[in-house]
PDB file of C-alpha atoms in Angstrom:
ATOM      1  CA  GLY R   1    -157.202 118.384  84.530  1.00  0.00           C
ATOM      2  CA  ALA R   2    -154.645 115.922  83.029  1.00  0.00           C
ATOM      3  CA  VAL R   3    -154.978 112.079  83.626  1.00  0.00           C
ATOM      4  CA  VAL R   4    -152.093 109.416  84.398  1.00  0.00           C
ATOM      5  CA  SER R   5    -153.197 105.995  84.681  1.00  0.00           C
ATOM      6  CA  GLN R   6    -151.108 103.879  86.533  1.00  0.00           C
ATOM      7  CA  HIS R   7    -151.206  99.603  86.125  1.00  0.00           C
ATOM      8  CA  PRO R   8    -151.672  97.497  88.777  1.00  0.00           C
ATOM      9  CA  SER R   9    -153.017  99.179  91.245  1.00  0.00           C
ATOM     10  CA  ARG R  10    -151.965  96.550  93.811  1.00  0.00           C
ATOM     11  CA  VAL R  11    -149.392  94.120  93.711  1.00  0.00           C
ATOM     12  CA  ILE R  12    -148.900  90.854  96.133  1.00  0.00           C
ATOM     13  CA  CYS R  13    -146.622  87.861  95.557  1.00  0.00           C
ATOM     14  CA  LYS R  14    -143.502  85.805  96.080  1.00  0.00           C
ATOM     15  CA  SER R  15    -140.316  87.154  96.456  1.00  0.00           C
ATOM     16  CA  GLY R  16    -137.823  86.363  93.898  1.00  0.00           C
ATOM     17  CA  THR R  17    -140.732  87.534  91.454  1.00  0.00           C
ATOM     18  CA  SER R  18    -140.303  90.733  88.948  1.00  0.00           C
ATOM     19  CA  VAL R  19    -142.972  92.667  88.335  1.00  0.00           C
ATOM     20  CA  LYS R  20    -143.833  95.191  85.867  1.00  0.00           C
ATOM     21  CA  ILE R  21    -146.081  98.310  86.629  1.00  0.00           C
ATOM     22  CA  GLU R  22    -146.780 100.461  84.368  1.00  0.00           C
ATOM     23  CA  CYS R  23    -148.083 104.606  83.810  1.00  0.00           C
ATOM     24  CA  ARG R  24    -149.819 106.240  81.254  1.00  0.00           C
ATOM     25  CA  SER R  25    -150.986 109.905  80.811  1.00  0.00           C
ATOM     26  CA  LEU R  26    -153.994 109.644  78.704  1.00  0.00           C
ATOM     27  CA  ASP R  27    -154.266 113.398  77.360  1.00  0.00           C
ATOM     28  CA  PHE R  28    -151.126 114.787  76.715  1.00  0.00           C
ATOM     29  CA  GLN R  29    -147.629 113.716  76.135  1.00  0.00           C
ATOM     30  CA  ALA R  30    -145.208 113.670  78.775  1.00  0.00           C
ATOM     31  CA  THR R  31    -142.307 114.091  77.359  1.00  0.00           C
ATOM     32  CA  THR R  32    -141.014 113.158  81.479  1.00  0.00           C
ATOM     33  CA  MET R  33    -141.981 111.101  83.496  1.00  0.00           C
ATOM     34  CA  PHE R  34    -141.078 110.588  87.575  1.00  0.00           C
ATOM     35  CA  TRP R  35    -140.662 107.007  89.484  1.00  0.00           C
ATOM     36  CA  TYR R  36    -141.708 107.326  93.103  1.00  0.00           C
ATOM     37  CA  ARG R  37    -141.522 105.518  96.478  1.00  0.00           C
ATOM     38  CA  GLN R  38    -143.208 106.104  99.455  1.00  0.00           C
ATOM     39  CA  PHE R  39    -143.080 104.586 102.570  1.00  0.00           C
ATOM     40  CA  PRO R  40    -145.444 104.375 105.217  1.00  0.00           C
ATOM     41  CA  LYS R  41    -145.424 107.866 106.962  1.00  0.00           C
ATOM     42  CA  GLN R  42    -142.648 108.676 105.161  1.00  0.00           C
ATOM     43  CA  SER R  43    -141.963 111.460 102.362  1.00  0.00           C
ATOM     44  CA  LEU R  44    -143.051 110.356  98.497  1.00  0.00           C
ATOM     45  CA  MET R  45    -138.356 109.523  98.181  1.00  0.00           C
ATOM     46  CA  LEU R  46    -137.866 110.232  93.766  1.00  0.00           C
ATOM     47  CA  MET R  47    -135.782 107.358  92.708  1.00  0.00           C
ATOM     48  CA  ALA R  48    -136.067 108.322  88.479  1.00  0.00           C
ATOM     49  CA  THR R  49    -136.877 110.312  86.671  1.00  0.00           C
ATOM     50  CA  SER R  50    -136.998 109.645  82.046  1.00  0.00           C
ATOM     51  CA  ASN R  51    -137.352 110.873  79.238  1.00  0.00           C
ATOM     52  CA  GLU R  52    -138.876 109.649  76.667  1.00  0.00           C
ATOM     53  CA  GLY R  53    -136.360 107.902  73.579  1.00  0.00           C
ATOM     54  CA  SER R  54    -132.971 108.395  76.299  1.00  0.00           C
ATOM     55  CA  LYS R  55    -131.801 106.525  79.932  1.00  0.00           C
ATOM     56  CA  ALA R  56    -133.187 107.425  82.864  1.00  0.00           C
ATOM     57  CA  THR R  57    -131.431 109.190  85.363  1.00  0.00           C
ATOM     58  CA  TYR R  58    -131.515 107.554  88.874  1.00  0.00           C
ATOM     59  CA  GLU R  59    -131.271 109.338  92.659  1.00  0.00           C
ATOM     60  CA  GLN R  60    -128.083 108.205  94.027  1.00  0.00           C
ATOM     61  CA  GLY R  61    -128.243 104.938  95.958  1.00  0.00           C
ATOM     62  CA  VAL R  62    -131.807 103.443  93.313  1.00  0.00           C
ATOM     63  CA  GLU R  63    -129.729 100.765  92.236  1.00  0.00           C
ATOM     64  CA  LYS R  64    -130.545 100.799  88.245  1.00  0.00           C
ATOM     65  CA  ASP R  65    -130.032  97.427  87.461  1.00  0.00           C
ATOM     66  CA  LYS R  66    -133.324  96.355  90.319  1.00  0.00           C
ATOM     67  CA  PHE R  67    -135.317  98.739  88.750  1.00  0.00           C
ATOM     68  CA  LEU R  68    -135.204  99.064  85.228  1.00  0.00           C
ATOM     69  CA  ILE R  69    -136.996 102.274  83.841  1.00  0.00           C
ATOM     70  CA  ASN R  70    -138.693 102.229  79.704  1.00  0.00           C
ATOM     71  CA  HIS R  71    -139.791 105.540  78.214  1.00  0.00           C
ATOM     72  CA  ALA R  72    -140.553 104.197  74.389  1.00  0.00           C
ATOM     73  CA  SER R  73    -143.312 106.473  74.270  1.00  0.00           C
ATOM     74  CA  LEU R  74    -144.297 110.131  75.238  1.00  0.00           C
ATOM     75  CA  THR R  75    -147.118 108.069  76.836  1.00  0.00           C
ATOM     76  CA  LEU R  76    -146.591 104.710  78.187  1.00  0.00           C
ATOM     77  CA  SER R  77    -143.348 104.608  81.421  1.00  0.00           C
ATOM     78  CA  THR R  78    -143.065 101.106  83.123  1.00  0.00           C
ATOM     79  CA  LEU R  79    -140.685 100.599  85.702  1.00  0.00           C
ATOM     80  CA  THR R  80    -139.298  96.833  86.806  1.00  0.00           C
ATOM     81  CA  VAL R  81    -138.776  95.582  89.930  1.00  0.00           C
ATOM     82  CA  THR R  82    -136.266  92.814  89.826  1.00  0.00           C
ATOM     83  CA  SER R  83    -135.953  89.428  91.373  1.00  0.00           C
ATOM     84  CA  ALA R  84    -137.994  91.886  94.263  1.00  0.00           C
ATOM     85  CA  HIS R  85    -137.415  91.062  97.933  1.00  0.00           C
ATOM     86  CA  PRO R  86    -139.862  91.747 100.766  1.00  0.00           C
ATOM     87  CA  GLU R  87    -137.935  95.210 101.590  1.00  0.00           C
ATOM     88  CA  ASP R  88    -138.751  96.300  97.884  1.00  0.00           C
ATOM     89  CA  SER R  89    -142.783  96.871  99.081  1.00  0.00           C
ATOM     90  CA  SER R  90    -143.468  99.658  98.865  1.00  0.00           C
ATOM     91  CA  PHE R  91    -146.541 102.429  97.232  1.00  0.00           C
ATOM     92  CA  TYR R  92    -144.840 102.807  93.886  1.00  0.00           C
ATOM     93  CA  ILE R  93    -145.781 106.458  92.596  1.00  0.00           C
ATOM     94  CA  CYS R  94    -144.633 107.640  88.496  1.00  0.00           C
ATOM     95  CA  SER R  95    -146.080 111.019  87.140  1.00  0.00           C
ATOM     96  CA  ALA R  96    -145.500 112.835  84.008  1.00  0.00           C
ATOM     97  CA  SER R  97    -144.816 115.716  82.725  1.00  0.00           C
ATOM     98  CA  SER R  98    -145.117 117.810  79.899  1.00  0.00           C
ATOM     99  CA  GLY R  99    -141.094 119.133  80.308  1.00  0.00           C
ATOM    100  CA  ARG R 100    -142.295 122.993  80.955  1.00  0.00           C
ATOM    101  CA  ALA R 101    -140.665 123.993  84.191  1.00  0.00           C
ATOM    102  CA  ASP R 102    -143.983 126.424  84.949  1.00  0.00           C
ATOM    103  CA  GLN R 103    -146.409 123.342  84.118  1.00  0.00           C
ATOM    104  CA  PRO R 104    -146.978 120.630  87.382  1.00  0.00           C
ATOM    105  CA  GLN R 105    -146.880 117.231  87.146  1.00  0.00           C
ATOM    106  CA  HIS R 106    -149.153 114.356  87.790  1.00  0.00           C
ATOM    107  CA  PHE R 107    -149.757 111.594  89.402  1.00  0.00           C
ATOM    108  CA  GLY R 108    -150.897 108.030  88.343  1.00  0.00           C
ATOM    109  CA  ASP R 109    -152.855 106.854  91.440  1.00  0.00           C
ATOM    110  CA  GLY R 110    -149.939 104.001  92.532  1.00  0.00           C
ATOM    111  CA  THR R 111    -148.743 101.285  92.653  1.00  0.00           C
ATOM    112  CA  ARG R 112    -149.334  99.421  96.004  1.00  0.00           C
ATOM    113  CA  LEU R 113    -146.742  96.744  96.015  1.00  0.00           C
ATOM    114  CA  SER R 114    -146.304  93.450  98.654  1.00  0.00           C
ATOM    115  CA  ILE R 115    -143.715  91.162  98.071  1.00  0.00           C
ATOM    116  CA  LEU R 116    -144.332  87.965 100.728  1.00  0.00           C
TER     117      LEU R 116
ATOM    118  CA  ARG O   1    -130.211 123.701 105.102  1.00  0.00           C
ATOM    119  CA  LYS O   2    -133.249 121.698 102.774  1.00  0.00           C
ATOM    120  CA  GLU O   3    -133.974 122.578  99.416  1.00  0.00           C
ATOM    121  CA  VAL O   4    -137.708 122.957 100.340  1.00  0.00           C
ATOM    122  CA  GLU O   5    -139.026 122.689 104.050  1.00  0.00           C
ATOM    123  CA  GLN O   6    -142.074 122.628 105.175  1.00  0.00           C
ATOM    124  CA  ASP O   7    -143.079 122.482 109.048  1.00  0.00           C
ATOM    125  CA  PRO O   8    -144.799 118.887 109.608  1.00  0.00           C
ATOM    126  CA  GLY O   9    -147.232 120.128 111.318  1.00  0.00           C
ATOM    127  CA  PRO O  10    -149.636 118.531 112.321  1.00  0.00           C
ATOM    128  CA  PHE O  11    -152.109 121.505 112.380  1.00  0.00           C
ATOM    129  CA  ASN O  12    -154.995 120.410 114.529  1.00  0.00           C
ATOM    130  CA  VAL O  13    -157.939 123.751 113.690  1.00  0.00           C
ATOM    131  CA  PRO O  14    -161.973 123.309 114.087  1.00  0.00           C
ATOM    132  CA  GLU O  15    -164.152 123.441 111.352  1.00  0.00           C
ATOM    133  CA  GLY O  16    -164.435 126.697 110.292  1.00  0.00           C
ATOM    134  CA  ALA O  17    -161.361 128.005 111.424  1.00  0.00           C
ATOM    135  CA  THR O  18    -158.123 129.491 109.221  1.00  0.00           C
ATOM    136  CA  VAL O  19    -155.048 128.139 108.808  1.00  0.00           C
ATOM    137  CA  ALA O  20    -152.245 128.532 107.060  1.00  0.00           C
ATOM    138  CA  PHE O  21    -148.691 126.684 105.754  1.00  0.00           C
ATOM    139  CA  ASN O  22    -145.931 128.058 104.796  1.00  0.00           C
ATOM    140  CA  CYS O  23    -143.423 127.054 102.749  1.00  0.00           C
ATOM    141  CA  THR O  24    -139.508 127.662 102.172  1.00  0.00           C
ATOM    142  CA  TYR O  25    -137.266 127.527  99.123  1.00  0.00           C
ATOM    143  CA  SER O  26    -133.698 128.232  99.040  1.00  0.00           C
ATOM    144  CA  ASN O  27    -132.949 128.318  95.040  1.00  0.00           C
ATOM    145  CA  SER O  28    -133.321 132.041  94.522  1.00  0.00           C
ATOM    146  CA  ALA O  29    -133.491 130.560  90.526  1.00  0.00           C
ATOM    147  CA  SER O  30    -136.505 128.682  91.453  1.00  0.00           C
ATOM    148  CA  GLN O  31    -139.601 128.716  88.743  1.00  0.00           C
ATOM    149  CA  SER O  32    -142.159 127.769  89.422  1.00  0.00           C
ATOM    150  CA  PHE O  33    -143.789 126.168  92.340  1.00  0.00           C
ATOM    151  CA  PHE O  34    -146.945 123.892  93.625  1.00  0.00           C
ATOM    152  CA  TRP O  35    -149.372 123.006  95.945  1.00  0.00           C
ATOM    153  CA  TYR O  36    -150.430 119.506  96.656  1.00  0.00           C
ATOM    154  CA  ARG O  37    -152.742 117.715  98.373  1.00  0.00           C
ATOM    155  CA  GLN O  38    -152.237 113.856  99.328  1.00  0.00           C
ATOM    156  CA  ASP O  39    -154.720 111.753 101.678  1.00  0.00           C
ATOM    157  CA  CYS O  40    -153.029 108.897 103.268  1.00  0.00           C
ATOM    158  CA  ARG O  41    -152.381 105.512 101.756  1.00  0.00           C
ATOM    159  CA  LYS O  42    -153.177 107.839  98.163  1.00  0.00           C
ATOM    160  CA  GLU O  43    -151.526 109.514  95.312  1.00  0.00           C
ATOM    161  CA  PRO O  44    -150.597 113.144  95.730  1.00  0.00           C
ATOM    162  CA  LYS O  45    -152.996 115.344  94.163  1.00  0.00           C
ATOM    163  CA  LEU O  46    -152.272 118.437  92.587  1.00  0.00           C
ATOM    164  CA  LEU O  47    -154.262 121.538  94.575  1.00  0.00           C
ATOM    165  CA  MET O  48    -153.266 124.401  92.466  1.00  0.00           C
ATOM    166  CA  SER O  49    -150.094 126.133  90.742  1.00  0.00           C
ATOM    167  CA  VAL O  50    -149.113 129.937  92.560  1.00  0.00           C
ATOM    168  CA  TYR O  51    -148.586 132.764  90.708  1.00  0.00           C
ATOM    169  CA  SER O  52    -145.999 135.423  91.153  1.00  0.00           C
ATOM    170  CA  SER O  53    -149.311 137.894  92.015  1.00  0.00           C
ATOM    171  CA  GLY O  54    -151.152 135.371  93.995  1.00  0.00           C
ATOM    172  CA  ASN O  55    -154.102 133.065  93.458  1.00  0.00           C
ATOM    173  CA  GLU O  56    -157.656 131.958  94.705  1.00  0.00           C
ATOM    174  CA  ASP O  57    -159.272 128.877  94.028  1.00  0.00           C
ATOM    175  CA  GLY O  58    -162.299 128.602  95.998  1.00  0.00           C
ATOM    176  CA  ARG O  59    -161.868 129.068  99.726  1.00  0.00           C
ATOM    177  CA  PHE O  60    -158.168 127.907  99.341  1.00  0.00           C
ATOM    178  CA  THR O  61    -154.919 131.589  98.839  1.00  0.00           C
ATOM    179  CA  ALA O  62    -151.516 130.798  97.681  1.00  0.00           C
ATOM    180  CA  GLN O  63    -149.258 133.211  97.035  1.00  0.00           C
ATOM    181  CA  LEU O  64    -145.205 133.650  96.645  1.00  0.00           C
ATOM    182  CA  ASN O  65    -142.668 136.178  98.231  1.00  0.00           C
ATOM    183  CA  ARG O  66    -139.734 135.835  96.205  1.00  0.00           C
ATOM    184  CA  ALA O  67    -138.010 138.510  98.427  1.00  0.00           C
ATOM    185  CA  SER O  68    -138.396 136.101 101.407  1.00  0.00           C
ATOM    186  CA  GLN O  69    -138.218 132.757  99.476  1.00  0.00           C
ATOM    187  CA  TYR O  70    -141.403 131.261 100.883  1.00  0.00           C
ATOM    188  CA  ILE O  71    -145.076 130.503  99.319  1.00  0.00           C
ATOM    189  CA  SER O  72    -148.126 130.486 101.086  1.00  0.00           C
ATOM    190  CA  LEU O  73    -151.742 128.414 101.302  1.00  0.00           C
ATOM    191  CA  LEU O  74    -154.363 129.448 103.368  1.00  0.00           C
ATOM    192  CA  ILE O  75    -157.379 127.857 103.459  1.00  0.00           C
ATOM    193  CA  ARG O  76    -160.840 129.681 105.092  1.00  0.00           C
ATOM    194  CA  ASP O  77    -163.895 127.783 106.232  1.00  0.00           C
ATOM    195  CA  SER O  78    -162.049 125.035 106.640  1.00  0.00           C
ATOM    196  CA  LYS O  79    -164.432 121.613 105.701  1.00  0.00           C
ATOM    197  CA  LEU O  80    -162.996 117.628 107.685  1.00  0.00           C
ATOM    198  CA  SER O  81    -162.410 117.083 104.206  1.00  0.00           C
ATOM    199  CA  ASP O  82    -159.149 119.218 103.789  1.00  0.00           C
ATOM    200  CA  SER O  83    -157.952 116.696 106.377  1.00  0.00           C
ATOM    201  CA  ALA O  84    -154.832 115.746 104.471  1.00  0.00           C
ATOM    202  CA  THR O  85    -150.912 116.514 104.267  1.00  0.00           C
ATOM    203  CA  TYR O  86    -149.989 119.555 102.031  1.00  0.00           C
ATOM    204  CA  LEU O  87    -147.041 119.097 100.156  1.00  0.00           C
ATOM    205  CA  CYS O  88    -145.259 121.904  98.752  1.00  0.00           C
ATOM    206  CA  VAL O  89    -143.771 121.417  94.841  1.00  0.00           C
ATOM    207  CA  VAL O  90    -140.286 123.888  94.112  1.00  0.00           C
ATOM    208  CA  ASN O  91    -140.043 123.056  90.510  1.00  0.00           C
ATOM    209  CA  GLU O  92    -136.213 125.065  89.797  1.00  0.00           C
ATOM    210  CA  GLY O  93    -136.774 124.912  85.664  1.00  0.00           C
ATOM    211  CA  GLY O  94    -133.464 123.938  83.893  1.00  0.00           C
ATOM    212  CA  THR O  95    -133.162 120.168  85.244  1.00  0.00           C
ATOM    213  CA  TYR O  96    -136.621 120.075  84.925  1.00  0.00           C
ATOM    214  CA  LYS O  97    -136.734 118.747  88.775  1.00  0.00           C
ATOM    215  CA  TYR O  98    -139.797 119.090  91.283  1.00  0.00           C
ATOM    216  CA  ILE O  99    -138.275 119.377  94.898  1.00  0.00           C
ATOM    217  CA  PHE O 100    -140.838 118.081  97.159  1.00  0.00           C
ATOM    218  CA  GLY O 101    -140.963 119.662 101.157  1.00  0.00           C
ATOM    219  CA  THR O 102    -141.676 117.114 103.819  1.00  0.00           C
ATOM    220  CA  GLY O 103    -145.183 117.629 103.871  1.00  0.00           C
ATOM    221  CA  THR O 104    -147.660 119.227 106.243  1.00  0.00           C
ATOM    222  CA  ARG O 105    -150.267 117.935 107.965  1.00  0.00           C
ATOM    223  CA  LEU O 106    -153.273 119.110 108.511  1.00  0.00           C
ATOM    224  CA  LYS O 107    -156.027 117.040 110.457  1.00  0.00           C
ATOM    225  CA  VAL O 108    -159.773 119.569 110.750  1.00  0.00           C
ATOM    226  CA  LEU O 109    -161.691 119.071 113.444  1.00  0.00           C
ATOM    227  CA  ALA O 110    -165.487 118.658 114.164  1.00  0.00           C
TER     228      ALA O 110
END
């Protein structure tokens, strides 16, 4: 199956730090990438959708200035959590799609972010 | 009404049992459907796509009922390793947005 690599898998850092998470599609061109967040025992929550070469579309309630998304190529999207605070601690997961609605999205391994 | 609805469970079943989950969707124009499984503290993994004619992969069978707007997942001969949360995902086509159900939690007991 399609492989999506997400890095890093675990981050622990101090409050106020900015954290960058990378999401790479290794064996297909990802026209669209999605960023999700999941708190313990809760459902996945879509944060934003990014299309290669254009600005990301953020879901309601997600601050675009706090969660910077860049999708500069068909194989790489990055999420930067700027000036992270303890309430930003969560499991962040990316997924990649070829852009065809009949094809599934494929998920990265996720990044567990802990802000002290 | 939620766009995609699932019974959250948990469904507790003994090993070897057959268990079925349903997932209803509200948009009749929805185009594609998928089942994922998610283990605790892990990312969702694609289990199977759901085709109009229904499809089977080993012990797993997925079906689509467009008239009643639901998809189903049947697991036969349940294994302990099947314990997970099963997520129903629907793509409505136009926006290429995938809509997730909240997931159904399955526990297979020894």
